[in-house]
Structures are given as C-alpha cells and as structure tokens.
C-alpha cells in the first residue's frame, strides 16, 4: 500500500541520516533496489519520499554513491537526486 511504503521510506531516510557514512555504504546494495523501486511507484508521495531518501544517501556518501546511483537510475532521475 502506498501510505505504508511512503512511511517506510521516510523512516529509512531518518535512519540513514543518523548512520555513519561507512555503515550507509556497507548496506547500500541491500537498500538501494527497494528505494529505486519506490521511485517508480504510481503514488507521487511515495516517489517524493524515495527521492528524499536517495538524496540522503547522496548527502551521506557524496561521490562514493555515484557508481550505484548511475547503475540504478535514469539520467533524469539522477538529476533530481544530485
């Protein structure tokens, strides 16, 4: 359901902001597919939460996140995140 997915993505963002960058990087391969899938959800609120979550990942890791993001996102999606 969209509200549940939106809430889960927002909670993930909160957790990511509190994690050290090394921990974010260590869990990135597990987390990224779900967040990227949420980015394509029909609900605009879920997509917005996914964008914010991906921005939090980028803010935590900086350029270290780019190989993962460029592999998973389209160029137009990437522009929203970076």
mmCIF file of C-alpha atoms in Angstrom:
data_model
loop_
_atom_site.group_PDB
_atom_site.id
_atom_site.type_symbol
_atom_site.label_atom_id
_atom_site.label_comp_id
_atom_site.label_asym_id
_atom_site.label_seq_id
_atom_site.Cartn_x
_atom_site.Cartn_y
_atom_site.Cartn_z
ATOM 1 C CA UNK A 1 0.000 0.000 0.000
ATOM 2 C CA UNK A 2 1.232 3.470 -0.845
ATOM 3 C CA UNK A 3 0.882 5.074 2.616
ATOM 4 C CA UNK A 4 2.831 2.251 4.235
ATOM 5 C CA UNK A 5 5.575 2.387 1.605
ATOM 6 C CA UNK A 6 5.773 6.157 1.969
ATOM 7 C CA UNK A 7 6.123 5.898 5.738
ATOM 8 C CA UNK A 8 8.747 3.145 5.499
ATOM 9 C CA UNK A 9 10.788 5.179 3.015
ATOM 10 C CA UNK A 10 10.617 8.257 5.232
ATOM 11 C CA UNK A 11 11.722 6.211 8.243
ATOM 12 C CA UNK A 12 14.606 4.824 6.218
ATOM 13 C CA UNK A 13 15.658 8.395 5.428
ATOM 14 C CA UNK A 14 15.708 9.255 9.117
ATOM 15 C CA UNK A 15 17.835 6.210 9.896
ATOM 16 C CA UNK A 16 20.223 6.924 7.009
ATOM 17 C CA UNK A 17 20.788 10.495 8.218
ATOM 18 C CA UNK A 18 21.880 9.159 11.612
ATOM 19 C CA UNK A 19 24.165 6.422 10.279
ATOM 20 C CA UNK A 20 27.894 6.943 9.735
ATOM 21 C CA UNK A 21 28.747 7.034 6.008
ATOM 22 C CA UNK A 22 30.671 3.768 6.263
ATOM 23 C CA UNK A 23 27.575 1.988 7.522
ATOM 24 C CA UNK A 24 25.424 3.531 4.796
ATOM 25 C CA UNK A 25 27.926 2.308 2.201
ATOM 26 C CA UNK A 26 28.024 -1.175 3.730
ATOM 27 C CA UNK A 27 24.236 -1.537 3.418
ATOM 28 C CA UNK A 28 23.758 0.331 0.152
ATOM 29 C CA UNK A 29 23.486 -2.718 -2.111
ATOM 30 C CA UNK A 30 20.719 -4.087 0.089
ATOM 31 C CA UNK A 31 18.805 -0.790 0.435
ATOM 32 C CA UNK A 32 19.074 0.755 -2.996
ATOM 33 C CA UNK A 33 16.876 -1.637 -5.028
ATOM 34 C CA UNK A 34 13.852 -1.033 -2.801
ATOM 35 C CA UNK A 35 14.280 2.728 -2.807
ATOM 36 C CA UNK A 36 14.748 2.757 -6.584
ATOM 37 C CA UNK A 37 11.596 0.654 -6.973
ATOM 38 C CA UNK A 38 9.717 3.169 -4.800
ATOM 39 C CA UNK A 39 10.980 5.901 -7.152
ATOM 40 C CA UNK A 40 8.792 4.330 -9.883
ATOM 41 C CA UNK A 41 5.700 3.900 -7.709
ATOM 42 C CA UNK A 42 2.427 5.314 -9.100
ATOM 43 C CA UNK A 43 1.921 7.376 -5.931
ATOM 44 C CA UNK A 44 3.593 10.797 -6.104
ATOM 45 C CA UNK A 45 4.028 10.806 -2.312
ATOM 46 C CA UNK A 46 5.960 7.540 -2.438
ATOM 47 C CA UNK A 47 8.125 8.830 -5.305
ATOM 48 C CA UNK A 48 8.823 12.025 -3.363
ATOM 49 C CA UNK A 49 9.855 10.044 -0.271
ATOM 50 C CA UNK A 50 12.136 7.903 -2.454
ATOM 51 C CA UNK A 51 13.792 10.991 -3.933
ATOM 52 C CA UNK A 52 14.436 12.390 -0.464
ATOM 53 C CA UNK A 53 15.844 9.044 0.650
ATOM 54 C CA UNK A 54 18.186 8.906 -2.345
ATOM 55 C CA UNK A 55 19.258 12.491 -1.645
ATOM 56 C CA UNK A 56 20.060 11.455 1.928
ATOM 57 C CA UNK A 57 22.197 8.616 0.581
ATOM 58 C CA UNK A 58 23.983 11.018 -1.756
ATOM 59 C CA UNK A 59 24.491 13.573 1.020
ATOM 60 C CA UNK A 60 25.993 10.884 3.241
ATOM 61 C CA UNK A 61 28.285 9.296 0.676
ATOM 62 C CA UNK A 62 28.876 12.035 -1.871
ATOM 63 C CA UNK A 63 30.653 10.847 -4.985
ATOM 64 C CA UNK A 64 31.051 7.350 -3.495
ATOM 65 C CA UNK A 65 27.342 6.841 -4.169
ATOM 66 C CA UNK A 66 27.572 7.720 -7.864
ATOM 67 C CA UNK A 67 28.547 4.281 -9.237
ATOM 68 C CA UNK A 68 25.496 2.786 -7.522
ATOM 69 C CA UNK A 69 23.149 5.610 -8.470
ATOM 70 C CA UNK A 70 24.194 5.761 -12.121
ATOM 71 C CA UNK A 71 23.703 1.996 -12.388
ATOM 72 C CA UNK A 72 20.175 2.127 -10.928
ATOM 73 C CA UNK A 73 18.719 5.475 -12.055
ATOM 74 C CA UNK A 74 17.909 7.064 -15.385
ATOM 75 C CA UNK A 75 19.729 10.333 -16.193
ATOM 76 C CA UNK A 76 16.602 12.378 -15.446
ATOM 77 C CA UNK A 77 16.108 10.603 -12.094
ATOM 78 C CA UNK A 78 19.764 11.173 -11.267
ATOM 79 C CA UNK A 79 19.350 14.919 -11.817
ATOM 80 C CA UNK A 80 16.655 15.001 -9.126
ATOM 81 C CA UNK A 81 18.979 13.327 -6.640
ATOM 82 C CA UNK A 82 22.313 15.095 -7.215
#
